[in-house]
Amino acid sequence: MAKYHQLKLLAAMVTSASVVCATGIFIYSQYIQKAYVPESEIGKIAAQYLIKNPENLLKAGEALESQTENTKVDRLIPFAPALLDTSVTPNYGPDDADVAVIEFFDYLCHYCQQVAPVVDQAIREEKGVKYYFKEYPIFAGSKPVSGQSAATGLLIFDTYNGDAYLKYHNNLMA
């Protein structure tokens, strides 16, 4: 009888252990184990999420734009002294301006000519901005007048001042 009692106890323990193991496996497989999701499904899930929550897409875009802009500015900072050197760069506006606009241009560039009236209007309207004109005669190799115009502009700035240079610049761009 004692042997029967021991077998009964052993059977109860094995049954209990089996139930505990099975329950653990079930809980792990249903709630803990990370399910494999194919890449194509992840894309669908992400798209559905963004459709339901478009503000997150806008936030991500703004963060990327901010990061990109900061990176561009950070790369320019080491060159700021050369870009803002008023002794060799024609410029116009107050020396203590908080904002600087640097324009690279060629007098023969069609796009530069199109933007010139916009820059001239900004100069007339925004008195607290310093404008730097970087002569960049990219067409000088094929059209010598491009380089000659740039050299003349630099001479006018060096000989006279920013007012005379601005008049020369605007007349050539017109």
One Martini backbone bead per residue (centre of mass of N, CA, C, O) as a GRO file, in nm:
protein
  174
    1MET     BB    1   0.056   0.064  -0.019
    2ALA     BB    2   0.296   0.253  -0.007
    3LYS     BB    3   0.361   0.228  -0.306
    4TYR     BB    4   0.093   0.348  -0.410
    5HIS     BB    5   0.129   0.620  -0.271
    6GLN     BB    6   0.393   0.700  -0.416
    7LEU     BB    7   0.278   0.685  -0.706
    8LYS     BB    8   0.058   0.893  -0.665
    9LEU     BB    9   0.251   1.125  -0.594
   10LEU     BB   10   0.422   1.110  -0.852
   11ALA     BB   11   0.187   1.161  -1.048
   12ALA     BB   12   0.111   1.439  -0.935
   13MET     BB   13   0.385   1.572  -0.992
   14VAL     BB   14   0.396   1.523  -1.297
   15THR     BB   15   0.131   1.664  -1.362
   16SER     BB   16   0.205   1.939  -1.245
   17ALA     BB   17   0.458   1.982  -1.415
   18SER     BB   18   0.314   1.966  -1.691
   19VAL     BB   19   0.122   2.203  -1.643
   20VAL     BB   20   0.338   2.416  -1.593
   21CYS     BB   21   0.487   2.383  -1.859
   22ALA     BB   22   0.250   2.431  -2.050
   23THR     BB   23   0.184   2.711  -1.942
   24GLY     BB   24   0.458   2.840  -2.001
   25ILE     BB   25   0.458   2.790  -2.305
   26PHE     BB   26   0.198   2.943  -2.366
   27ILE     BB   27   0.280   3.218  -2.254
   28TYR     BB   28   0.533   3.254  -2.424
   29SER     BB   29   0.398   3.223  -2.710
   30GLN     BB   30   0.171   3.457  -2.664
   31TYR     BB   31   0.344   3.702  -2.485
   32ILE     BB   32   0.671   3.687  -2.523
   33GLN     BB   33   0.727   3.595  -2.785
   34LYS     BB   34   0.858   3.694  -3.077
   35ALA     BB   35   0.723   3.754  -3.362
   36TYR     BB   36   0.735   3.688  -3.689
   37VAL     BB   37   0.780   3.953  -3.929
   38PRO     BB   38   0.753   4.040  -4.226
   39GLU     BB   39   0.866   4.303  -4.406
   40SER     BB   40   0.600   4.358  -4.562
   41GLU     BB   41   0.430   4.392  -4.299
   42ILE     BB   42   0.579   4.628  -4.172
   43GLY     BB   43   0.510   4.830  -4.394
   44LYS     BB   44   0.202   4.816  -4.354
   45ILE     BB   45   0.196   4.897  -4.058
   46ALA     BB   46   0.339   5.170  -4.091
   47ALA     BB   47   0.137   5.292  -4.291
   48GLN     BB   48  -0.111   5.275  -4.110
   49TYR     BB   49  -0.001   5.445  -3.881
   50LEU     BB   50   0.053   5.707  -4.051
   51ILE     BB   51  -0.239   5.747  -4.140
   52LYS     BB   52  -0.350   5.770  -3.839
   53ASN     BB   53  -0.053   5.947  -3.773
   54PRO     BB   54   0.059   6.217  -3.939
   55GLU     BB   55   0.212   6.387  -3.723
   56ASN     BB   56   0.466   6.201  -3.719
   57LEU     BB   57   0.562   6.264  -4.004
   58LEU     BB   58   0.601   6.566  -3.959
   59LYS     BB   59   0.804   6.543  -3.727
   60ALA     BB   60   1.017   6.387  -3.884
   61GLY     BB   61   1.058   6.600  -4.105
   62GLU     BB   62   1.146   6.830  -3.916
   63ALA     BB   63   1.389   6.687  -3.793
   64LEU     BB   64   1.540   6.642  -4.059
   65GLU     BB   65   1.555   6.936  -4.147
   66SER     BB   66   1.706   7.041  -3.900
   67GLN     BB   67   1.950   6.857  -3.926
   68THR     BB   68   2.032   6.948  -4.209
   69GLU     BB   69   2.066   7.251  -4.153
   70ASN     BB   70   2.276   7.224  -3.926
   71THR     BB   71   2.488   7.085  -4.099
   72LYS     BB   72   2.531   7.311  -4.302
   73VAL     BB   73   2.615   7.529  -4.101
   74ASP     BB   74   2.850   7.376  -3.966
   75ARG     BB   75   3.020   7.366  -4.236
   76LEU     BB   76   3.047   7.693  -4.261
   77ILE     BB   77   3.181   7.817  -4.007
   78PRO     BB   78   3.492   7.795  -4.085
   79PHE     BB   79   3.429   8.010  -4.343
   80ALA     BB   80   3.322   8.286  -4.239
   81PRO     BB   81   3.564   8.483  -4.254
   82ALA     BB   82   3.590   8.466  -4.567
   83LEU     BB   83   3.291   8.539  -4.642
   84LEU     BB   84   3.307   8.819  -4.438
   85ASP     BB   85   3.524   8.978  -4.595
   86THR     BB   86   3.534   9.330  -4.649
   87SER     BB   87   3.810   9.383  -4.808
   88VAL     BB   88   3.726   9.179  -5.078
   89THR     BB   89   3.412   9.204  -5.043
   90PRO     BB   90   3.146   9.300  -5.168
   91ASN     BB   91   2.933   9.537  -4.989
   92TYR     BB   92   2.610   9.588  -4.809
   93GLY     BB   93   2.567   9.753  -4.517
   94PRO     BB   94   2.575   9.700  -4.196
   95ASP     BB   95   2.832   9.602  -3.978
   96ASP     BB   96   2.607   9.526  -3.730
   97ALA     BB   97   2.467   9.295  -3.844
   98ASP     BB   98   2.277   8.994  -3.783
   99VAL     BB   99   2.256   8.963  -4.099
  100ALA     BB  100   2.361   8.752  -4.376
  101VAL     BB  101   2.412   8.785  -4.733
  102ILE     BB  102   2.524   8.545  -4.975
  103GLU     BB  103   2.630   8.604  -5.316
  104PHE     BB  104   2.659   8.399  -5.590
  105PHE     BB  105   2.795   8.511  -5.915
  106ASP     BB  106   2.715   8.584  -6.263
  107TYR     BB  107   2.663   8.814  -6.512
  108LEU     BB  108   2.578   8.565  -6.728
  109CYS     BB  109   2.361   8.456  -6.546
  110HIS     BB  110   2.032   8.399  -6.574
  111TYR     BB  111   1.954   8.342  -6.276
  112CYS     BB  112   2.095   8.585  -6.151
  113GLN     BB  113   1.926   8.794  -6.310
  114GLN     BB  114   1.648   8.707  -6.187
  115VAL     BB  115   1.733   8.766  -5.874
  116ALA     BB  116   1.828   9.065  -5.856
  117PRO     BB  117   1.555   9.216  -5.794
  118VAL     BB  118   1.512   9.075  -5.522
  119VAL     BB  119   1.768   9.172  -5.384
  120ASP     BB  120   1.719   9.475  -5.424
  121GLN     BB  121   1.458   9.483  -5.260
  122ALA     BB  122   1.581   9.380  -4.995
  123ILE     BB  123   1.779   9.612  -4.960
  124ARG     BB  124   1.557   9.836  -4.941
  125GLU     BB  125   1.386   9.691  -4.695
  126GLU     BB  126   1.651   9.562  -4.541
  127LYS     BB  127   1.853   9.747  -4.329
  128GLY     BB  128   1.972   9.500  -4.121
  129VAL     BB  129   2.147   9.394  -4.372
  130LYS     BB  130   2.418   9.206  -4.498
  131TYR     BB  131   2.575   9.220  -4.819
  132TYR     BB  132   2.733   8.969  -5.023
  133PHE     BB  133   2.950   8.974  -5.321
  134LYS     BB  134   3.033   8.691  -5.511
  135GLU     BB  135   3.251   8.658  -5.744
  136TYR     BB  136   3.155   8.396  -6.003
  137PRO     BB  137   3.305   8.335  -6.308
  138ILE     BB  138   3.202   8.058  -6.480
  139PHE     BB  139   3.219   8.191  -6.792
  140ALA     BB  140   3.520   8.288  -6.849
  141GLY     BB  141   3.628   8.059  -7.038
  142SER     BB  142   3.408   8.138  -7.281
  143LYS     BB  143   3.356   8.443  -7.149
  144PRO     BB  144   3.552   8.708  -7.078
  145VAL     BB  145   3.338   8.917  -6.973
  146SER     BB  146   3.291   8.784  -6.703
  147GLY     BB  147   3.572   8.843  -6.574
  148GLN     BB  148   3.576   9.149  -6.634
  149SER     BB  149   3.327   9.223  -6.466
  150ALA     BB  150   3.436   9.124  -6.197
  151ALA     BB  151   3.694   9.297  -6.189
  152THR     BB  152   3.548   9.568  -6.204
  153GLY     BB  153   3.383   9.539  -5.946
  154LEU     BB  154   3.627   9.519  -5.754
  155LEU     BB  155   3.746   9.794  -5.829
  156ILE     BB  156   3.508   9.969  -5.749
  157PHE     BB  157   3.503   9.885  -5.454
  158ASP     BB  158   3.801   9.961  -5.386
  159THR     BB  159   3.784  10.267  -5.487
  160TYR     BB  160   3.515  10.325  -5.353
  161ASN     BB  161   3.213  10.156  -5.285
  162GLY     BB  162   2.917  10.004  -5.216
  163ASP     BB  163   2.739  10.199  -5.380
  164ALA     BB  164   2.890  10.178  -5.651
  165TYR     BB  165   2.874   9.876  -5.677
  166LEU     BB  166   2.564   9.844  -5.674
  167LYS     BB  167   2.516  10.004  -5.930
  168TYR     BB  168   2.682   9.827  -6.118
  169HIS     BB  169   2.548   9.559  -6.060
  170ASN     BB  170   2.251   9.634  -6.138
  171ASN     BB  171   2.313   9.719  -6.430
  172LEU     BB  172   2.424   9.443  -6.527
  173MET     BB  173   2.172   9.269  -6.441
  174ALA     BB  174   1.968   9.438  -6.629
   0.00000   0.00000   0.00000
